[in-house]
Coordinates of C-alpha atoms in Angstrom, one line a residue:
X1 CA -6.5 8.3 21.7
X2 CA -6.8 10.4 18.6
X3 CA -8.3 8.8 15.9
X4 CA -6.4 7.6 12.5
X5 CA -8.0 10.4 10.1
X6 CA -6.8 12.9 13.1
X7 CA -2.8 11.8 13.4
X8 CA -2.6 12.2 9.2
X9 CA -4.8 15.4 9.3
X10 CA -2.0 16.4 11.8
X11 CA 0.8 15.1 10.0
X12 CA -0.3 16.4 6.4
X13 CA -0.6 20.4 7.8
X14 CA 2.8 20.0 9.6
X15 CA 4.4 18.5 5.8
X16 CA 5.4 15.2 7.7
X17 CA 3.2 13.2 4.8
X18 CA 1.5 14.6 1.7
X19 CA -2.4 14.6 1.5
X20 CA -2.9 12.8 -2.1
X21 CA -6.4 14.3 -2.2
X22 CA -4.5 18.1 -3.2
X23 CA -4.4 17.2 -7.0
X24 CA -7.3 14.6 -7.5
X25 CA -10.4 14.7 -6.1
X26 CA -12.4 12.4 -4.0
X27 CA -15.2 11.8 -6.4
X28 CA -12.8 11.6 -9.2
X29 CA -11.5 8.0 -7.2
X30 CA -12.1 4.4 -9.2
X31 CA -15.7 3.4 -8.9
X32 CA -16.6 -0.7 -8.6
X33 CA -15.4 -1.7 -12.1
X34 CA -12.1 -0.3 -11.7
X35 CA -11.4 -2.2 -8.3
X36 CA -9.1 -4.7 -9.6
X37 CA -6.8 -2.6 -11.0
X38 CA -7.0 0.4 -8.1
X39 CA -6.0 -2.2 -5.8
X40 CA -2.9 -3.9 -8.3
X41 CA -2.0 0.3 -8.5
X42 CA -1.8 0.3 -4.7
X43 CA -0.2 -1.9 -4.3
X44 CA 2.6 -0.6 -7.0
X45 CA 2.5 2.2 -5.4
X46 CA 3.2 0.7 -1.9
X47 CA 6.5 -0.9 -3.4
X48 CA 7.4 1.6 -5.2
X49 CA 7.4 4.7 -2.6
X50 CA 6.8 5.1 1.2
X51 CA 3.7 7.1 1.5
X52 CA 4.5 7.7 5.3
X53 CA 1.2 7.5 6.5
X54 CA 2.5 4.1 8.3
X55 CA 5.3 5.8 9.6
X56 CA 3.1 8.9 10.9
X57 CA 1.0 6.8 12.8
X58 CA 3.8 4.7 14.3
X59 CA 5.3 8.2 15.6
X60 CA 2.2 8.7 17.0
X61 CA 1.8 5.8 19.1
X62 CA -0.3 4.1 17.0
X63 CA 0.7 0.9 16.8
X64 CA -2.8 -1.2 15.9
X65 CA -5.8 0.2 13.2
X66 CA -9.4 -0.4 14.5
X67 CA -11.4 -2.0 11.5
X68 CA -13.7 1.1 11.6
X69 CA -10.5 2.7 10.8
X70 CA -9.0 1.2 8.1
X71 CA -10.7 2.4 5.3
X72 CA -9.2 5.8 5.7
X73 CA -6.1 4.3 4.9
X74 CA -7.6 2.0 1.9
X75 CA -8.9 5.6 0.6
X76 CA -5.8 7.4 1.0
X77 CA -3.9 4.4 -0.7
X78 CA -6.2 4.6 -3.6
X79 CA -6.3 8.1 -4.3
X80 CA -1.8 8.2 -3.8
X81 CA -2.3 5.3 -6.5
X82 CA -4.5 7.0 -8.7
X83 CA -2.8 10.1 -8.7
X84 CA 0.8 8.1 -9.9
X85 CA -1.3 6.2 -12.5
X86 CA -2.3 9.5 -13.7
X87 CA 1.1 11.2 -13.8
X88 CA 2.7 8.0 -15.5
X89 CA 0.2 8.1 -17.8
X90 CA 1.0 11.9 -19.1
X91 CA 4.1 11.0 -19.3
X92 CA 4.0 8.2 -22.0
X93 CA 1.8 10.2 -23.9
X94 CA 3.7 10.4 -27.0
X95 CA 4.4 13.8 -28.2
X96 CA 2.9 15.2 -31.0
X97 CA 5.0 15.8 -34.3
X98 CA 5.5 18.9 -35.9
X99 CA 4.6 18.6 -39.1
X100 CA 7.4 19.6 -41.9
X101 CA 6.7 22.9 -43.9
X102 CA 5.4 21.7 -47.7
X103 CA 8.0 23.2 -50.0
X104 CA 6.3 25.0 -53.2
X105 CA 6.2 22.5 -56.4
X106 CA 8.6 24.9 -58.1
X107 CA 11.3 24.9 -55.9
X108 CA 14.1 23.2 -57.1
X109 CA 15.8 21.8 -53.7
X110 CA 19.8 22.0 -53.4
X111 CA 21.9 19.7 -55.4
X112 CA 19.3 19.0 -57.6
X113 CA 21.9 18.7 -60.8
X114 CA 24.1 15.9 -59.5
X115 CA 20.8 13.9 -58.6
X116 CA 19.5 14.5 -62.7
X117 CA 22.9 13.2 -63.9
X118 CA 22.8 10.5 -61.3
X119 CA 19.4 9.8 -62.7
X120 CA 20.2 10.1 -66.6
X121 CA 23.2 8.0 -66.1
X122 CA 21.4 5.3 -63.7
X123 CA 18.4 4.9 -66.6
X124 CA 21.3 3.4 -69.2
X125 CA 22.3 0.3 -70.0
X126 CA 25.6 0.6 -69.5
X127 CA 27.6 0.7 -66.6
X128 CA 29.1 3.8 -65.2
X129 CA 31.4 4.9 -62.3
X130 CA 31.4 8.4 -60.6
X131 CA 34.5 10.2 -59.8
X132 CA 34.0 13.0 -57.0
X133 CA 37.6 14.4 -56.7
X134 CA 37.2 14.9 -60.5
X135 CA 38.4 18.4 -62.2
X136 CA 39.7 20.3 -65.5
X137 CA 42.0 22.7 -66.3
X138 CA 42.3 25.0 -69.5
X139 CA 45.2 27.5 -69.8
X140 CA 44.7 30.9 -71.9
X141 CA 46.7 33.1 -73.6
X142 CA 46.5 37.2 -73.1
X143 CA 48.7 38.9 -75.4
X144 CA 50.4 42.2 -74.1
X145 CA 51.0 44.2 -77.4
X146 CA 54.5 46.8 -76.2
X147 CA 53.3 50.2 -77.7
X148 CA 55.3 53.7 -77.6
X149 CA 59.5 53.9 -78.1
X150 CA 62.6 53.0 -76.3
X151 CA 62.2 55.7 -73.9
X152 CA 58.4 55.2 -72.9
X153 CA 56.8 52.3 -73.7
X154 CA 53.4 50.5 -71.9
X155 CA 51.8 46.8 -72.2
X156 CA 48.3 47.2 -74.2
X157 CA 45.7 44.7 -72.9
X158 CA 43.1 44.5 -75.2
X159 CA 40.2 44.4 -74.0
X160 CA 37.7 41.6 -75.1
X161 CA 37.1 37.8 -74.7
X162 CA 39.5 35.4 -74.1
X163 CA 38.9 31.7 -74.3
X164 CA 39.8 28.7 -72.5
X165 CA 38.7 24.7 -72.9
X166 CA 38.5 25.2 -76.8
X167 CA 41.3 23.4 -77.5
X168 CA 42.1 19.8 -76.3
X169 CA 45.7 17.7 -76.3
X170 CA 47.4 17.1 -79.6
X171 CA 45.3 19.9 -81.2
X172 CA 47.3 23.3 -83.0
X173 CA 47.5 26.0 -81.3
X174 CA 49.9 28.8 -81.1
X175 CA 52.3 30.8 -78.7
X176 CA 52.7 34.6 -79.2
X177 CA 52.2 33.7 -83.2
X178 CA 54.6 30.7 -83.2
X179 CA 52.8 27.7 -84.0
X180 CA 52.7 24.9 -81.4
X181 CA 50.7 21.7 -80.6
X182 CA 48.6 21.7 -77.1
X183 CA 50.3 19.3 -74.0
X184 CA 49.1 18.6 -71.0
X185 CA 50.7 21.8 -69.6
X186 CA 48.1 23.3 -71.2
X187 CA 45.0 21.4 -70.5
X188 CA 43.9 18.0 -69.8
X189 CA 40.7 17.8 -72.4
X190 CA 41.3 15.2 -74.4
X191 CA 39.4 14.4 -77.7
X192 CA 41.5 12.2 -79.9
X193 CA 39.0 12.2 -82.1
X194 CA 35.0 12.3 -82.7
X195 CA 35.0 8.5 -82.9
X196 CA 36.7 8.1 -79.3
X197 CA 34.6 10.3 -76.9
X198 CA 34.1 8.8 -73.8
X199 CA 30.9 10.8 -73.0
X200 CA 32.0 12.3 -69.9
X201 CA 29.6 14.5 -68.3
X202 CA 31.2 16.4 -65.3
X203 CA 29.0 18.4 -62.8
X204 CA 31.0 22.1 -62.2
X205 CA 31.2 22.7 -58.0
X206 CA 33.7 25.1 -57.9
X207 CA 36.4 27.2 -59.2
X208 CA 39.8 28.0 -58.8
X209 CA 42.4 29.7 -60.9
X210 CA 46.5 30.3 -61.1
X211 CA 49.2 32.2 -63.2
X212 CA 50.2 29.8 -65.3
X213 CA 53.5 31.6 -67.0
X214 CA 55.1 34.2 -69.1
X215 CA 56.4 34.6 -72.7
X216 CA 58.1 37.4 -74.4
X217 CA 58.7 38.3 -78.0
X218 CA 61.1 40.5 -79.4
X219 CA 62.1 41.3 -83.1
X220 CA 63.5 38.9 -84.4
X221 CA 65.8 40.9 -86.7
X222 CA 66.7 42.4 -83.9
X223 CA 67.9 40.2 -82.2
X224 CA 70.0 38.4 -84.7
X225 CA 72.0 41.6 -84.3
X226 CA 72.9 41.2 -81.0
X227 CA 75.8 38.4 -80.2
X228 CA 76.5 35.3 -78.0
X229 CA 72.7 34.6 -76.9
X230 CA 72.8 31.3 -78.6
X231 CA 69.5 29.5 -77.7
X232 CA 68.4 32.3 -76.0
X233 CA 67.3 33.2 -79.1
X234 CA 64.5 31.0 -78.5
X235 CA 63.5 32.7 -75.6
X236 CA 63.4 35.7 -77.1
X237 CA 61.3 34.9 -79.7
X238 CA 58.0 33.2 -77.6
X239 CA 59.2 29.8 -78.1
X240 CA 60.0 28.8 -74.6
X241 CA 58.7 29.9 -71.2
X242 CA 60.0 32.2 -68.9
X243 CA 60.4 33.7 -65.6
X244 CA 63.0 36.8 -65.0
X245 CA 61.7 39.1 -62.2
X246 CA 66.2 40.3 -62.6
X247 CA 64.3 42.2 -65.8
X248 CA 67.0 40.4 -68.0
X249 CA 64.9 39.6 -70.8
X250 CA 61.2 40.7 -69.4
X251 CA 60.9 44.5 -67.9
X252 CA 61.6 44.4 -64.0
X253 CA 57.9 45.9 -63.6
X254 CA 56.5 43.3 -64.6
X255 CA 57.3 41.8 -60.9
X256 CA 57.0 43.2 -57.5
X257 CA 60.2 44.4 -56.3
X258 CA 60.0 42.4 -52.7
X259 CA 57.5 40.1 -53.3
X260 CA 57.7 39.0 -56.4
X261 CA 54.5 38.4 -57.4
X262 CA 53.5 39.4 -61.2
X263 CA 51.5 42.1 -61.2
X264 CA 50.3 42.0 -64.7
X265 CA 48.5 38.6 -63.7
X266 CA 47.4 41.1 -60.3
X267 CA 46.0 43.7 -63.0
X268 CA 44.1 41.2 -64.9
X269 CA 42.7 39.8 -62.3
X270 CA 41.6 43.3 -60.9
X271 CA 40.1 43.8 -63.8
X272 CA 38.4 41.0 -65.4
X273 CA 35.6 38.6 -64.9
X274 CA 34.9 35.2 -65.7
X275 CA 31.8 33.5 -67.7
X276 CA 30.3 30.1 -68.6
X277 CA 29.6 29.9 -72.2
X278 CA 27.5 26.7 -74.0
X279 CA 27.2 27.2 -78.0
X280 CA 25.0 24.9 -79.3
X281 CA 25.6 26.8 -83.1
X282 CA 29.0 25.6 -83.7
X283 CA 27.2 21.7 -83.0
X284 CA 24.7 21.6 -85.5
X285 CA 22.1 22.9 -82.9
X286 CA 19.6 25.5 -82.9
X287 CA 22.0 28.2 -83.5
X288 CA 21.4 29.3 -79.7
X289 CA 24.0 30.1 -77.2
X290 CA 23.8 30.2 -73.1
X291 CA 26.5 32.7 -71.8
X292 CA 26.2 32.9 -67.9
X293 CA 28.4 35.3 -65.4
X294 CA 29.9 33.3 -63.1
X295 CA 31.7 36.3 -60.7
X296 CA 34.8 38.8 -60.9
X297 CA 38.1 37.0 -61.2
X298 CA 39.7 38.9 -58.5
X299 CA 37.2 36.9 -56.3
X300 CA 38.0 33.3 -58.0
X301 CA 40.9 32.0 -55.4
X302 CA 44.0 31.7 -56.7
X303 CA 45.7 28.3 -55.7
X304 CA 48.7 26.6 -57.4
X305 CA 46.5 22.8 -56.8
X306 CA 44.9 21.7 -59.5
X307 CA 42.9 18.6 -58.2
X308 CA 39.9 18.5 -56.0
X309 CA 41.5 16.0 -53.7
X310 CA 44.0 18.8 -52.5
X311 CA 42.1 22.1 -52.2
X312 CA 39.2 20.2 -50.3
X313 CA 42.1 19.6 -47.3
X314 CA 41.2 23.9 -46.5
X315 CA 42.6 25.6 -49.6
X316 CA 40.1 28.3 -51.4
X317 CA 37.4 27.2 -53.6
X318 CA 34.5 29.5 -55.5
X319 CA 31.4 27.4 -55.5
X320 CA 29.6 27.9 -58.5
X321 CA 25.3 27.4 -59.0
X322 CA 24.0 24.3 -58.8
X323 CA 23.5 22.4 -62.3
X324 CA 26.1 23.6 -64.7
X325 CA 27.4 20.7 -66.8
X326 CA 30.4 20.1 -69.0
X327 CA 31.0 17.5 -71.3
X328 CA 33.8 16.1 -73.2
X329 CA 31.5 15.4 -76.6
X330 CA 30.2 18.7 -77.5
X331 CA 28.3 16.6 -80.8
X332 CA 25.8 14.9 -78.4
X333 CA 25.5 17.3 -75.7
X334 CA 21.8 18.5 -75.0
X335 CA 23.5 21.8 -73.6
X336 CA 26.0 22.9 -76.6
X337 CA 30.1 23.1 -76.6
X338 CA 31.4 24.0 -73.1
X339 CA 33.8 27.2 -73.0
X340 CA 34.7 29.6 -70.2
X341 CA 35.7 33.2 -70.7
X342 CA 37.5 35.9 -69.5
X343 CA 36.1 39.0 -70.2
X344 CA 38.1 42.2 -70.3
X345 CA 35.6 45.0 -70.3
X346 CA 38.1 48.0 -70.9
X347 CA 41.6 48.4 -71.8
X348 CA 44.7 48.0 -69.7
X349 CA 47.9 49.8 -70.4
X350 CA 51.1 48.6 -68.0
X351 CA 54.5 51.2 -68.2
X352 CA 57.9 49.6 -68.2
X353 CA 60.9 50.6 -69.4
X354 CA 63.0 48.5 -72.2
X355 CA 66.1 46.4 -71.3
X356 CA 69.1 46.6 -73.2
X357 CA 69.4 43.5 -74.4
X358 CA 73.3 43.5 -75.0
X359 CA 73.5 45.7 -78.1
X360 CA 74.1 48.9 -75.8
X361 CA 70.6 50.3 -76.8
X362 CA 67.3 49.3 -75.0
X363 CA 64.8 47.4 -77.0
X364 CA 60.9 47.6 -76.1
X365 CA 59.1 43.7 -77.0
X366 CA 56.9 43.6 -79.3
X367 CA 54.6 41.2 -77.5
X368 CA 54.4 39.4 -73.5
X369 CA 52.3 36.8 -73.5
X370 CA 50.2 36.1 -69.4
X371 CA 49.2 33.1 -69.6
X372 CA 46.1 32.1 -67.1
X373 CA 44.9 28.4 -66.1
X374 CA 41.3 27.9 -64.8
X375 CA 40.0 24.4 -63.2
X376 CA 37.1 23.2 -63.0
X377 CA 36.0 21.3 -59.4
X378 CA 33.3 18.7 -59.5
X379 CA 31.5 14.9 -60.3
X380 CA 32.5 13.5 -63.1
X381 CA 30.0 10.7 -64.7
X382 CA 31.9 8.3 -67.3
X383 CA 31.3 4.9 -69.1
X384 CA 33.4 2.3 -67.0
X385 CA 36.3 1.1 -68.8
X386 CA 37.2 -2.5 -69.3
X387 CA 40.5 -2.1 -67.5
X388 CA 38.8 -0.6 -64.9
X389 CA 38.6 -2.2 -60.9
X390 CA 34.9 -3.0 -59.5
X391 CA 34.8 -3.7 -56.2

């Protein structure tokens, strides 16, 4: 009868059992000092996996193992058990960790300005709140001087700087030369007065824009000529708003003919661009100002939402750099007087024709006054208020 190292010789070459001497070799094997635990890894092994040398040798025939014999399978155990301890053991070797890049000591990381104000604000002793859906909006006036006559006649754009968050509610201002007081129409930057700042600081995100109206002034001895237009008169004059794409009191160019829209806001637009101003001469400073371009205003989006809460649900936003600050107390600001402009770097002339007005003669305005809102998208950091709710 064939001997036991035969029948697995056999059964290894025809794939029936595995020989576990292919990976690890004989000498490598446990020597006297690792005799406990080769046997307790055996025996794991046994339990955990048929090595099929048993059933090899019963296929064989070979029902009883001579003593001589045995320590073929004792050697064949331990190397099987060896071979699994090594395996398991490569296995729980924990990976090594890739180590992070080390960013340069002057890079500035992302978001860096809402972290100083959170900073600034957290080292006083007063408590503070954070609004995140925070925003302001300024409205500014572009007057379109009417040059030429009755029978040709064109909108003059000046071009220039035009201004917007210099004026806050309840301060003068004035409409197409009629004098007025500012509303919240206009803007919501309040400064009662120097004594009632609330220190606001508000991180700029983003920016949006809209048409905000239209106004149109006539001569006024003219139109005291003309009959029945009672408080239309008003109208006439810049003292009220309007919208008239009928060309009843504005020229009809002034709209497109299917759509609607107005395309002297469209020209502006086209045409313009927007900058961040701080003057830190007009608050006692160092006579110093920081004027920054911020894009071309045909690439601000134009939305008709003012609050931050309703254009982050998808409408169109233009994020702005990271760090630009404005704040409602221009006296104690360490960056100067927050303005924005829009910067018209050429002329603009718009054709129209003049309306008769009801005298039976046209009449050319003197003036049209665009009127263009900007807002401001951001954090806003403020003093709590005592009415306020903590949670």
């Amino acid at each position: 009868m064939s001997s036991v190292l035969d029948i697995l010789r056999q059964s290894d070459e025809e794939g029936e059992t595995a020989s576990p001497f292919e990976e690890i070799d004989e000498s490598d094997t446990a020597g006297p000092d690792d005799e406990d635990d080769d046997t307790a890894a055996i025996e794991l092994e046994a339990e955990e996996e048929d090595t099929g040398d048993i059933r090899a040798l019963r296929k064989r025939g070979k029902k009883h193992v001579p003593l001589e014999e045995l320590p073929t399978l004792l050697r064949r155990s331990r190397a099987r058990g060896q071979r699994a301890g090594v395996k398991k053991a490569q296995k729980a070797q924990p990976q090594k960790v890739k180590p992070r890049p080390r960013l340069p000591p002057n890079y500035i990381p992302p978001n860096t300005g809402a972290r100083e104000l959170f900073n600034k604000w957290t080292a006083r002793d007063a408590k503070f709140v954070m609004r995140q859906d925070g925003h302001y909006y300024s409205v500014v006036e572009i007057p379109c001087k009417c040059q030429g006559t009755e029978k040709i006649a064109w909108l003059h754009i000046a071009k220039g700087e035009y201004t917007l968050f210099n004026v806050a509610v309840g301060e003068s201002m004035t409409f197409l030369g009629n004098n007025a007081t500012v509303t919240t129409n206009w803007t919501n930057l309040q400064r009662p007065s120097k004594n009632t700042y609330s220190d606001q600081e508000f991180l700029i995100q983003s920016i949006t824009m809209q048409e905000a109206g239209l106004r149109v002034r006539y001569d006024g001895a003219e139109i005291d000529k003309i009959g029945g237009l009672g408080e239309a008169k008003g109208v006439l004059t810049g003292q009220a708003w309007l919208w008239d794409d009928a060309g009843t009191f504005l020229p009809k160019e002034i709209f497109h003919d299917f759509s609607g829209e107005n395309l002297l806001y469209r020209t502006v637009r086209r045409s313009a661009v927007v900058y961040f101003n701080w003057d830190k001469a007009r608050t006692g400073g160092n006579a110093t100002s920081r004027k920054v371009l911020i894009d071309h205003l045909r690439n601000v989006p134009d939305t008709k939402v003012r609050t931050l809460s309703r254009t982050s649900g998808g409408a169109a936003v233009l994020p702005v750099p990271d760090g630009y600050v404005f704040t409602d107390n221009p006296e104690r600001s360490e960056h100067g007087a927050f303005s924005a402009l829009i910067h018209i770097p050429e002329d603009i002339a718009f054709p129209i024709r003049p309306i008769d007005l009801g005298s039976g003669a046209p009449i050319r305005p003197i003036e049209v006054g665009l009127y263009v809102q900007l807002s401001l998208n951001g954090i806003a950091f403020e003093h709590q208020k005592s009415s306020s709710v903590t949670a």
